[in-house]
Amino acid sequence: MAPYYHHVQGWPEGPQRPRNKGSRPTEMLYNCTLLLLTLSFIVFEILIAHSEGLPSNSDLVQKLDRASRFAPTVFPVIYALVVGGAIRSLALWRLQTGERVHLLDLLLGSTSVGSAIGTQLERKFTQIDLTSISLLVLWSLSPLGGQASLRVTNYQDFPIIERLNLSYVDFSNASFPYGMGYGDIAPHFDNINSAFLSSLSTPLSVRESPMDPWGNIKIPVLESFPGYTDQIEWVPISGYSETTPYSSLIGVPVANIPRTGVTEFSLETAYWNIRCPKYRPAHTSKDEPWWEEVDVPISNSGDVELICNKTISDKSNVDGVVTRRTVLLVRTRESDVVRRCHDKNTEDIPSRQLFFQSQNSSRTYSEMRASCTLKTTYIEALVKCHGWDCGVEQLRRSRRPQRHRSNYTVLDYCPDYNNVGTNAITSTGIFLKNFLDATGRYSTSTVGLLDGYIFSPNRPFSDLVSSKLYYDLSAVGNESFSLRLSQLLNTYFSAYYNYNLTFESHPQSLAYDKRYYFDLNPITEVIGTNTRLETRFVFSRGWMAVLVLSTSVMFTSGIVKLVYDLKIWIPDLLMNVSTLLRGSMSHCPNLPFGGTTLDDSDRSRLLKDRMVRFGNIRAEDGSAGELWIGELAEDEGHVTEVARDKTYW
């Protein structure tokens, strides 16, 4: 040992052979750990690509989402360890074999993002070359890769279209619920009258909405749209700014509508279309002589007289009810009933006639009389539901072959229902009696709901608790009277026909009482589509490309570091070469004297083309060598390459 060495604990006591990092297990473990960390991001990318299209709530997607939140912090750290270490290993390997000062200082000064930028600033960007640009680009992938690992994950709503079976109460195929005539009917009217009165007492916003209070779908009056003709294929409901008049305030019950998504389907239905061209004061109506035959006086024992199948002189039959306030009669011929039931080829069969007269014993206002026709309008409606918020989008006359023509109504007791007995014959009068009963039109002490709605649909109950006895119905035009009377009768028949189904409110199925419908099925099934948006996992192609590029560079750098660490036999050095050359004039005979006051950045610039190496500075005399940095022996310097079979102090 040389006598001028001071003893330091742990300092080698004699010459030793050089070692590469392959002989250092901790270094190899460190390199392998860096590669595994890099591989974890590659696995992350593969899982992201594999998970595209999975629902957002799936377990794998949730784990990837959580991982992406930490990735922007973890990725730059691992990238700096791997890429910075690879650059440093490359610099040490080039220093071992011999390289220009410029490249060595550039590499050792660019082992992180900050140092790479700082090195260029120290050089005042005067030595920009391809290597400098490459290093800057290389380090720019560190923040980009971190951001890409966060932004690569995304979510997108995809439309999922499903076909589903829907069922609804089909009024276009309805028959009179003759089961009303059997047993105790009081429970029936608890449901029927409750639905009827509730629909009339709802706020204006509900009455004008496309659904009734229980979620049933209301059908607009097709004939009310301006300019409508039978030649028009579809009438878009949203195309009109006027308040849409509905045929009934109680809608069509529909089952199995999903609570989410957009459901679209078509349904066939029907409503009564009442037209009253003759609506005028009773004392001016002298062209209905048959009226006197049925204008029976009210007996002292009650407030109502029921008329069932009364034959008058012109051989027509009259059904209806006469009260102290209202006369409501339906007139037709038996032969016309048979034709309406069976003749499907012509529309010239006389319609059933409906007569209305308001009774006003005080003569405060004129008694009004209306002579109307009663027909059935068959409708096909396109319905669109946003969740449970449904409405008719388009409307047209039904193109489906109907069992009956438009002159037919369910009040026609057709022969194919003869097995129901006399209930069919008396059903019309009973229906009208029940209707007037529900409107409270028997009493003489208060104004009735029937007159109240005809006079003011928005305030039908406003005067029921006052002392007002009559409305001036002459102020109502015949078009308004026709529409409002149609709405009342259709609403009551909807409550009548729906029975308990009115209150189901978005049911999964429609369970009806077969005895009530006398074994006739009131339900029709239809195929609809439900389009719902399902949030699914997707990834950004652009950010994925950046992440793949950054990860590939990081993985390649890890391989480069591992390979070059096995080739490096010189000790691990921490300083840049410009600093190491200070005071090394004996090993760098070609370097100029002095310059000790220059900054390392200036020294690096001035010495950029000098070739140096870290090697043996002792003569090749067979004795142990000594390792230091200096000029290459082949360039008139003193430093030779390290030989792995020799020993060094």
XYZ file of C-alpha atoms in Angstrom:
649
model
C 0.000 0.000 0.000
C 1.362 3.463 -0.834
C 2.677 5.217 2.292
C 0.835 8.482 1.623
C -2.617 6.861 1.996
C -4.440 7.576 5.246
C -6.285 4.704 6.775
C -10.113 4.966 6.396
C -12.368 2.295 7.821
C -13.876 0.236 5.011
C -11.317 1.477 2.467
C -9.747 -1.369 0.413
C -6.465 -2.543 1.877
C -5.188 -3.855 -1.435
C -5.790 -4.013 -5.136
C -9.183 -5.448 -6.242
C -10.672 -6.653 -9.491
C -13.364 -4.483 -11.126
C -16.957 -5.674 -10.800
C -20.032 -5.139 -12.924
C -23.556 -4.929 -11.495
C -24.193 -8.538 -12.381
C -22.105 -9.404 -9.368
C -24.213 -7.167 -7.123
C -27.525 -8.917 -6.280
C -29.141 -5.792 -4.892
C -28.477 -3.918 -8.144
C -29.948 -6.731 -10.236
C -32.969 -6.957 -7.939
C -33.434 -3.203 -8.309
C -33.297 -3.432 -12.124
C -35.755 -6.324 -12.188
C -38.104 -4.427 -9.876
C -38.065 -1.465 -12.245
C -38.930 -3.762 -15.150
C -41.807 -5.294 -13.192
C -43.151 -1.842 -12.369
C -42.971 -0.974 -16.053
C -44.759 -4.211 -16.923
C -47.555 -3.255 -14.520
C -48.401 -0.307 -16.780
C -48.355 -2.568 -19.815
C -50.820 -4.859 -18.027
C -52.857 -1.756 -17.150
C -53.061 -0.841 -20.837
C -54.045 -4.373 -21.855
C -56.802 -4.490 -19.250
C -58.113 -1.106 -20.382
C -58.295 -2.264 -23.989
C -59.910 -5.535 -22.925
C -62.499 -3.778 -20.726
C -63.896 -1.467 -23.386
C -67.647 -1.855 -23.604
C -68.073 -3.264 -20.104
C -70.746 -1.672 -17.886
C -69.440 1.134 -15.723
C -70.389 -0.690 -12.528
C -68.490 -3.891 -13.315
C -65.810 -4.907 -10.816
C -62.886 -4.725 -13.280
C -63.888 -1.269 -14.524
C -64.158 0.032 -10.971
C -60.661 -1.251 -10.177
C -59.224 0.296 -13.353
C -60.916 3.576 -12.519
C -59.354 3.599 -9.047
C -55.958 2.703 -10.496
C -56.130 5.542 -13.030
C -56.545 8.046 -10.189
C -53.152 7.087 -8.706
C -51.369 6.549 -12.025
C -50.554 10.246 -12.733
C -48.562 10.314 -9.499
C -46.895 6.920 -9.832
C -46.043 6.986 -13.547
C -43.616 9.988 -13.539
C -41.783 8.548 -10.530
C -41.243 5.156 -12.158
C -40.436 6.798 -15.495
C -37.754 8.951 -13.831
C -36.216 5.930 -12.082
C -36.120 3.799 -15.222
C -35.276 6.336 -17.941
C -32.976 8.395 -15.728
C -31.148 5.243 -14.661
C -30.844 4.067 -18.273
C -29.347 7.409 -19.391
C -26.875 7.313 -16.532
C -25.863 3.708 -17.289
C -25.397 4.632 -20.956
C -23.188 7.579 -19.934
C -21.038 5.386 -17.634
C -20.652 2.778 -20.361
C -19.561 5.412 -22.876
C -17.200 6.872 -20.261
C -15.714 3.417 -19.813
C -15.133 2.932 -23.532
C -14.233 6.542 -24.245
C -16.464 9.374 -25.396
C -16.527 13.095 -26.049
C -16.950 15.367 -23.042
C -19.911 17.072 -24.701
C -21.989 13.891 -24.953
C -20.994 12.634 -21.499
C -21.917 15.918 -19.827
C -25.160 16.027 -21.796
C -26.138 12.515 -20.729
C -25.141 12.896 -17.076
C -26.871 16.279 -16.959
C -30.161 14.901 -18.334
C -31.094 12.190 -15.858
C -34.407 13.865 -14.931
C -36.945 16.258 -16.434
C -35.653 19.215 -14.487
C -31.980 18.458 -15.059
C -32.522 17.960 -18.794
C -34.137 21.385 -19.088
C -31.620 22.926 -16.676
C -28.674 21.571 -18.670
C -29.961 23.225 -21.830
C -30.539 26.487 -19.961
C -26.988 26.364 -18.571
C -25.715 25.831 -22.102
C -27.904 28.765 -23.170
C -29.270 26.547 -25.933
C -26.045 27.114 -27.892
C -25.239 23.410 -28.272
C -28.579 22.096 -29.494
C -28.136 18.966 -31.554
C -30.098 15.800 -32.332
C -29.100 14.213 -29.016
C -30.291 17.230 -27.021
C -33.630 17.280 -28.847
C -34.022 13.527 -28.359
C -33.428 13.840 -24.624
C -35.977 16.653 -24.323
C -38.548 14.618 -26.246
C -37.716 11.585 -24.134
C -38.399 13.461 -20.904
C -41.529 15.139 -22.265
C -43.107 11.672 -22.291
C -42.946 11.587 -18.495
C -45.704 14.160 -17.772
C -47.573 13.144 -20.917
C -47.573 9.513 -19.843
C -48.832 10.479 -16.385
C -51.692 12.484 -17.850
C -52.433 9.755 -20.378
C -52.782 7.161 -17.609
C -55.523 9.335 -16.094
C -57.266 10.557 -19.241
C -57.197 7.263 -21.107
C -60.212 6.020 -19.131
C -63.601 7.381 -20.048
C -67.312 6.560 -19.949
C -69.889 6.818 -22.681
C -73.623 6.258 -22.884
C -74.609 3.577 -25.386
C -78.197 2.985 -26.523
C -79.418 -0.487 -25.593
C -82.499 -1.469 -27.606
C -84.724 -4.238 -26.271
C -88.005 -5.617 -27.511
C -90.651 -6.070 -24.869
C -94.222 -7.258 -24.601
C -96.730 -4.643 -23.494
C -100.407 -5.095 -22.707
C -103.133 -2.479 -22.587
C -106.902 -2.120 -22.270
C -108.147 -2.125 -25.862
C -111.169 0.149 -26.247
C -111.264 -0.516 -29.997
C -112.306 -4.087 -29.234
C -114.458 -3.232 -26.228
C -117.862 -4.574 -25.364
C -120.202 -3.439 -22.629
C -119.212 -4.956 -19.250
C -122.447 -6.859 -18.803
C -121.125 -8.323 -15.587
C -122.242 -5.047 -14.010
C -125.750 -6.520 -13.847
C -124.786 -9.445 -11.633
C -124.495 -9.593 -7.877
C -123.806 -6.665 -5.598
C -122.651 -3.803 -7.845
C -122.022 -1.282 -5.073
C -118.284 -2.164 -4.825
C -117.983 -1.628 -8.579
C -119.188 1.947 -8.313
C -116.789 2.725 -5.499
C -114.001 2.282 -8.052
C -115.846 3.739 -11.033
C -117.171 6.924 -9.425
C -113.943 7.544 -7.528
C -111.948 7.449 -10.759
C -114.481 9.582 -12.623
C -114.765 12.322 -10.013
C -111.028 12.320 -9.276
C -110.211 12.891 -12.947
C -112.527 15.919 -13.022
C -111.148 17.401 -9.813
C -107.468 17.375 -10.844
C -105.627 20.662 -11.468
C -105.638 22.132 -14.942
C -101.998 21.127 -15.477
C -102.929 17.465 -14.936
C -106.029 17.628 -17.136
C -103.925 19.106 -19.940
C -101.081 16.609 -19.491
C -100.791 13.511 -21.728
C -101.315 11.201 -18.733
C -104.028 10.963 -16.123
C -103.231 11.053 -12.375
C -102.617 7.263 -12.325
C -100.172 7.171 -15.244
C -102.644 5.987 -17.903
C -102.103 7.393 -21.398
C -104.715 9.867 -22.616
C -105.794 9.854 -26.279
C -106.229 13.185 -28.118
C -109.331 13.875 -30.182
C -108.172 13.363 -33.751
C -110.978 15.405 -35.286
C -110.012 18.470 -33.250
C -106.728 19.149 -35.022
C -106.972 21.988 -37.545
C -107.022 20.913 -41.168
C -107.199 17.209 -40.403
C -108.672 14.925 -43.060
C -108.792 11.164 -43.425
C -106.201 11.471 -46.192
C -103.550 12.622 -43.729
C -101.418 9.654 -42.747
C -100.100 10.741 -39.355
C -100.890 13.774 -37.249
C -97.904 14.864 -35.107
C -99.305 15.923 -31.759
C -96.360 18.195 -30.989
C -96.994 20.185 -34.163
C -99.886 22.135 -32.667
C -99.573 25.023 -30.266
C -103.160 24.858 -29.013
C -104.012 22.938 -25.877
C -104.557 19.361 -26.955
C -108.161 18.252 -26.330
C -108.301 14.707 -25.004
C -111.124 12.305 -25.700
C -111.192 11.191 -22.081
C -109.732 12.461 -18.840
C -108.987 8.844 -17.901
C -106.365 7.253 -20.126
C -105.566 3.801 -21.425
C -103.899 1.530 -18.823
C -100.670 0.032 -20.208
C -98.592 -2.600 -18.434
C -94.897 -3.456 -18.415
C -93.496 -0.039 -19.332
C -89.932 0.105 -17.940
C -89.155 2.863 -15.495
C -85.968 3.772 -17.351
C -85.152 4.436 -20.979
C -87.328 5.474 -23.903
C -90.186 3.094 -24.709
C -91.987 3.336 -28.049
C -95.003 1.368 -29.196
C -98.298 1.748 -31.004
C -101.696 0.937 -29.619
C -105.150 0.596 -31.117
C -107.942 2.277 -29.239
C -111.264 4.034 -29.746
C -113.436 6.735 -28.289
C -116.983 7.996 -28.735
C -117.228 10.915 -31.100
C -120.355 12.963 -30.342
C -121.368 15.657 -32.833
C -124.220 17.992 -31.917
C -125.017 20.311 -34.837
C -128.385 21.069 -33.269
C -127.723 22.715 -29.938
C -130.264 25.416 -29.164
C -132.925 26.532 -26.713
C -135.597 23.882 -26.216
C -138.483 26.160 -27.130
C -137.028 26.649 -30.627
C -136.573 22.901 -31.260
C -139.827 21.693 -32.777
C -138.467 19.196 -35.336
C -138.291 16.196 -33.005
C -141.948 15.102 -32.524
C -140.910 11.787 -30.989
C -139.560 13.715 -27.998
C -143.052 14.168 -26.574
C -143.530 10.389 -26.489
C -140.703 9.859 -24.023
C -140.764 13.112 -22.074
C -142.273 11.362 -19.097
C -142.973 13.265 -15.882
C -140.932 12.548 -12.801
C -142.966 10.582 -10.284
C -143.426 11.883 -6.782
C -141.626 8.871 -5.387
C -138.224 9.762 -6.813
C -135.957 12.087 -8.801
C -135.301 9.844 -11.838
C -137.160 7.844 -14.414
C -135.261 5.059 -16.224
C -136.282 4.314 -19.810
C -135.151 0.941 -21.195
C -135.833 -0.196 -24.749
C -139.000 1.895 -25.153
C -140.501 1.523 -28.636
C -142.078 4.648 -30.051
C -144.351 5.239 -33.028
C -141.626 5.329 -35.680
C -140.538 1.803 -34.578
C -137.310 3.072 -33.037
C -136.214 2.175 -29.541
C -135.305 4.689 -26.878
C -133.092 4.154 -23.828
C -132.083 6.714 -21.292
C -132.924 8.590 -18.166
C -135.079 11.574 -17.230
C -134.311 13.550 -14.075
C -135.535 16.814 -12.624
C -132.516 18.553 -14.132
C -131.461 16.557 -17.217
C -132.899 14.423 -19.968
C -130.378 12.098 -21.614
C -131.726 9.657 -24.198
C -130.321 7.371 -26.901
C -132.483 6.460 -29.894
C -132.001 3.861 -32.641
C -133.841 1.234 -34.661
C -133.483 -2.468 -33.930
C -132.754 -3.168 -37.596
C -129.994 -0.546 -37.584
C -128.445 -2.205 -34.554
C -128.223 -5.503 -36.450
C -126.693 -3.758 -39.461
C -124.187 -1.875 -37.353
C -123.160 -5.139 -35.729
C -122.633 -7.093 -38.960
C -122.417 -4.868 -42.025
C -118.758 -3.908 -42.449
C -118.871 -2.631 -46.021
C -120.838 0.617 -45.820
C -120.945 3.698 -43.655
C -124.480 4.743 -44.624
C -126.137 2.935 -41.724
C -127.789 5.478 -39.439
C -125.829 6.222 -36.287
C -127.255 5.955 -32.839
C -128.767 9.320 -31.848
C -128.149 11.016 -28.524
C -130.467 13.664 -27.088
C -129.740 16.031 -24.237
C -131.940 18.594 -22.552
C -131.291 20.690 -19.508
C -134.271 21.031 -17.168
C -134.782 24.463 -15.625
C -137.971 24.740 -13.639
C -137.256 28.333 -12.594
C -136.665 29.430 -16.194
C -133.700 31.493 -14.948
C -131.922 30.576 -18.166
C -133.166 28.966 -21.356
C -133.500 25.214 -21.301
C -131.020 23.890 -23.879
C -131.643 20.926 -26.116
C -129.085 19.046 -28.242
C -129.613 16.508 -30.993
C -126.387 14.547 -31.556
C -124.941 11.588 -33.387
C -122.984 8.981 -31.476
C -120.144 7.276 -33.376
C -116.913 5.478 -32.608
C -113.533 6.768 -33.812
C -110.932 4.011 -34.136
C -107.437 5.281 -33.555
C -103.874 4.084 -33.928
C -101.566 6.031 -31.645
C -97.782 6.073 -31.557
C -96.741 6.404 -27.919
C -93.375 7.468 -26.597
C -92.405 7.167 -22.948
C -89.394 8.667 -21.210
C -89.352 6.331 -18.280
C -92.909 6.500 -16.969
C -93.561 9.893 -18.546
C -95.638 8.890 -21.565
C -97.581 10.682 -24.263
C -99.018 10.175 -27.727
C -96.536 11.390 -30.350
C -98.565 10.762 -33.515
C -102.124 9.825 -34.286
C -104.103 8.508 -37.235
C -107.251 6.601 -38.009
C -106.762 2.898 -37.480
C -105.684 0.870 -40.507
C -106.454 -2.382 -38.732
C -109.579 -4.235 -39.925
C -112.124 -3.555 -37.206
C -114.817 -5.898 -36.015
C -117.325 -3.045 -36.452
C -117.631 0.196 -38.365
C -117.514 3.697 -36.929
C -121.338 3.875 -36.647
C -121.191 1.083 -34.088
C -120.803 1.759 -30.353
C -120.524 -0.620 -27.438
C -124.076 0.362 -26.530
C -125.238 -1.733 -29.496
C -126.246 -5.112 -28.031
C -125.051 -7.318 -30.884
C -126.485 -10.835 -31.390
C -123.070 -12.428 -30.829
C -123.524 -11.462 -27.166
C -127.027 -12.941 -26.815
C -125.837 -15.248 -24.097
C -125.719 -12.317 -21.699
C -129.530 -12.214 -21.591
C -131.566 -9.133 -20.866
C -128.632 -7.239 -19.353
C -127.575 -6.253 -22.866
C -131.014 -4.877 -23.656
C -131.102 -2.626 -20.573
C -127.398 -1.719 -20.488
C -127.712 1.670 -22.246
C -130.333 3.064 -19.905
C -128.500 1.763 -16.845
C -125.216 3.269 -18.069
C -126.754 6.715 -18.575
C -128.513 6.520 -15.210
C -125.211 5.668 -13.499
C -123.513 8.482 -15.390
C -126.017 11.074 -14.179
C -125.846 9.585 -10.717
C -122.081 10.187 -10.660
C -122.524 13.801 -11.792
C -125.089 14.504 -9.055
C -127.671 15.582 -11.591
C -130.702 14.335 -9.645
C -130.737 16.993 -6.978
C -132.719 20.211 -7.314
C -130.899 21.974 -4.467
C -127.543 22.595 -6.182
C -126.116 22.960 -9.636
C -124.940 19.666 -11.170
C -121.428 18.568 -12.146
C -122.638 17.805 -15.683
C -123.704 21.408 -16.255
C -120.666 22.675 -14.387
C -118.212 20.875 -16.710
C -120.086 21.821 -19.873
C -120.177 25.444 -18.771
C -116.560 25.621 -17.512
C -114.307 22.525 -17.781
C -111.588 24.224 -15.752
C -113.907 24.915 -12.788
C -116.537 22.165 -12.785
C -116.822 22.104 -8.968
C -116.632 25.829 -8.300
C -120.348 26.412 -7.637
C -121.340 23.067 -6.133
C -121.105 24.436 -2.615
C -122.816 27.740 -3.386
C -126.478 28.589 -3.657
C -126.269 28.709 -7.443
C -128.878 26.431 -9.020
C -128.312 26.802 -12.765
C -125.744 27.670 -15.415
C -126.448 29.616 -18.560
C -125.632 26.780 -20.997
C -126.758 28.921 -23.925
C -123.373 30.664 -23.646
C -121.664 27.439 -24.765
C -121.292 26.903 -28.526
C -122.285 23.622 -30.138
C -118.648 22.624 -30.899
C -117.611 23.158 -27.286
C -120.755 21.407 -26.060
C -120.083 18.406 -28.325
C -116.468 18.096 -27.158
C -117.236 18.461 -23.451
C -120.162 16.040 -23.492
C -117.931 13.565 -25.387
C -115.188 13.964 -22.781
C -117.607 13.359 -19.924
C -119.177 10.250 -21.446
C -115.815 8.862 -22.592
C -114.323 9.522 -19.173
C -117.170 7.768 -17.422
C -117.072 4.829 -19.827
C -113.283 4.593 -19.351
C -113.827 4.385 -15.600
C -116.643 1.902 -16.273
C -114.595 -0.291 -18.593
C -111.231 -0.031 -16.822
C -112.883 -0.827 -13.489
C -110.021 -1.562 -11.050
C -107.356 -1.266 -13.772
C -107.556 2.534 -13.682
C -105.677 2.653 -10.386
C -102.893 0.131 -11.169
C -100.362 2.904 -11.984
C -97.621 1.418 -14.193
C -98.308 -2.254 -13.457
C -96.226 -5.182 -14.649
C -99.394 -6.903 -15.872
C -103.100 -6.157 -16.090
C -105.097 -8.528 -13.889
C -108.797 -8.155 -14.646
C -111.941 -9.768 -13.230
C -113.351 -12.147 -15.861
C -116.800 -12.062 -14.264
C -116.951 -8.288 -14.688
C -116.169 -8.505 -18.417
C -118.389 -11.598 -18.822
C -115.432 -13.733 -20.024
C -114.481 -11.235 -22.753
C -110.778 -10.372 -22.733
C -110.337 -6.561 -22.617
C -106.550 -6.802 -22.931
C -104.466 -6.599 -26.112
C -100.749 -7.280 -26.316
C -98.328 -5.360 -28.480
C -94.568 -5.441 -29.140
C -92.667 -2.311 -28.169
C -89.047 -1.244 -27.983
C -87.190 0.165 -25.040
C -84.077 2.189 -25.690
C -82.095 2.890 -22.580
C -78.725 4.502 -22.211
C -76.221 2.309 -20.451
C -72.979 3.877 -19.286
C -70.082 1.765 -20.468
C -66.341 1.932 -20.164
C -64.346 3.233 -23.157
C -60.809 4.460 -23.635
C -59.433 7.409 -25.558
C -57.487 6.272 -28.615
C -55.289 9.366 -28.601
C -54.343 9.158 -24.934
C -53.874 5.405 -25.251
C -51.341 6.011 -28.052
C -49.439 8.439 -25.799
C -49.543 5.973 -22.898
C -48.365 3.075 -25.063
C -45.516 5.186 -26.459
C -44.455 6.374 -22.998
C -44.642 2.886 -21.542
C -42.731 1.405 -24.494
C -39.962 3.962 -24.052
C -39.907 3.260 -20.321
C -39.781 -0.521 -20.843
C -37.058 -0.203 -23.496
C -35.084 2.032 -21.157
C -35.373 -0.613 -18.444
C -33.933 -3.236 -20.813
C -31.154 -0.833 -21.870
C -30.257 -0.163 -18.242
C -30.177 -3.861 -17.417
C -27.980 -4.685 -20.432
C -25.522 -1.826 -20.013
C -25.204 -2.367 -16.271
C -23.803 -5.802 -17.120
C -21.195 -4.161 -19.406
C -20.020 -1.483 -16.978
C -16.888 -2.421 -15.015
C -15.958 0.966 -13.682
C -17.258 2.220 -10.300
C -20.534 4.055 -10.059
C -19.866 7.777 -10.543
C -22.156 10.593 -9.448
C -20.538 13.804 -10.844
C -20.359 15.195 -14.345
C -17.193 14.875 -16.356
C -16.349 18.569 -16.477
C -16.005 18.506 -12.703
C -13.979 15.275 -12.743
C -11.438 16.841 -15.110
C -10.550 19.592 -12.660
C -7.008 19.089 -11.330
C -6.296 16.173 -13.702
C -3.582 17.861 -15.751
C -1.173 14.977 -15.143
C -3.600 12.579 -16.805
C -4.711 15.036 -19.487
C -1.460 16.353 -20.995
C -3.295 17.896 -23.950
C -5.572 20.058 -21.823
C -4.599 23.736 -21.528
C -3.206 25.005 -18.227
C -5.478 26.887 -15.843
C -9.193 27.494 -16.361
C -9.977 26.639 -12.760
C -12.256 29.674 -12.421
C -14.524 28.647 -15.298
C -18.018 27.344 -14.589
C -18.576 23.714 -15.412
C -21.007 24.758 -18.166
C -18.239 26.836 -19.805
C -15.655 24.100 -19.322
C -18.077 21.578 -20.844
C -18.629 23.828 -23.867
C -14.910 24.472 -24.402
C -13.883 20.849 -23.901
C -16.828 19.302 -25.744
C -14.677 17.522 -28.381
C -12.012 16.141 -26.020
C -12.013 12.355 -25.671
C -11.689 11.066 -22.101
C -12.170 7.793 -20.334
C -12.311 6.435 -16.839
C -9.565 3.822 -16.745
C -6.090 2.836 -15.608
C -3.814 5.817 -15.122
C -0.764 3.732 -14.208
C 1.785 2.410 -16.670
C 1.375 -1.139 -17.896
C 4.278 -2.516 -15.799
C 2.472 -5.548 -14.416
C 1.707 -3.994 -11.044
C -1.788 -3.112 -9.758
C -3.314 -0.177 -11.534
C -5.267 2.834 -10.370
C -8.538 4.080 -11.834
C -9.205 7.706 -12.679
C -10.384 9.869 -15.515
C -8.106 11.245 -18.163
C -7.316 11.442 -21.855
C -7.134 8.272 -23.896
C -3.732 6.619 -24.099
C -4.180 6.224 -27.881
C -4.613 10.021 -28.125
C -1.297 10.723 -26.368
C -2.975 10.536 -22.994
C -2.219 8.244 -20.079
C -5.480 6.361 -19.475
C -5.972 2.841 -20.739
C -9.144 0.761 -20.647
C -10.061 -1.250 -17.575
C -9.154 -4.903 -17.878
C -11.360 -7.258 -15.944
C -8.440 -9.695 -15.280
C -6.281 -7.093 -13.527
C -6.417 -5.622 -10.078
C -6.614 -1.942 -9.164
C -6.039 0.179 -6.141
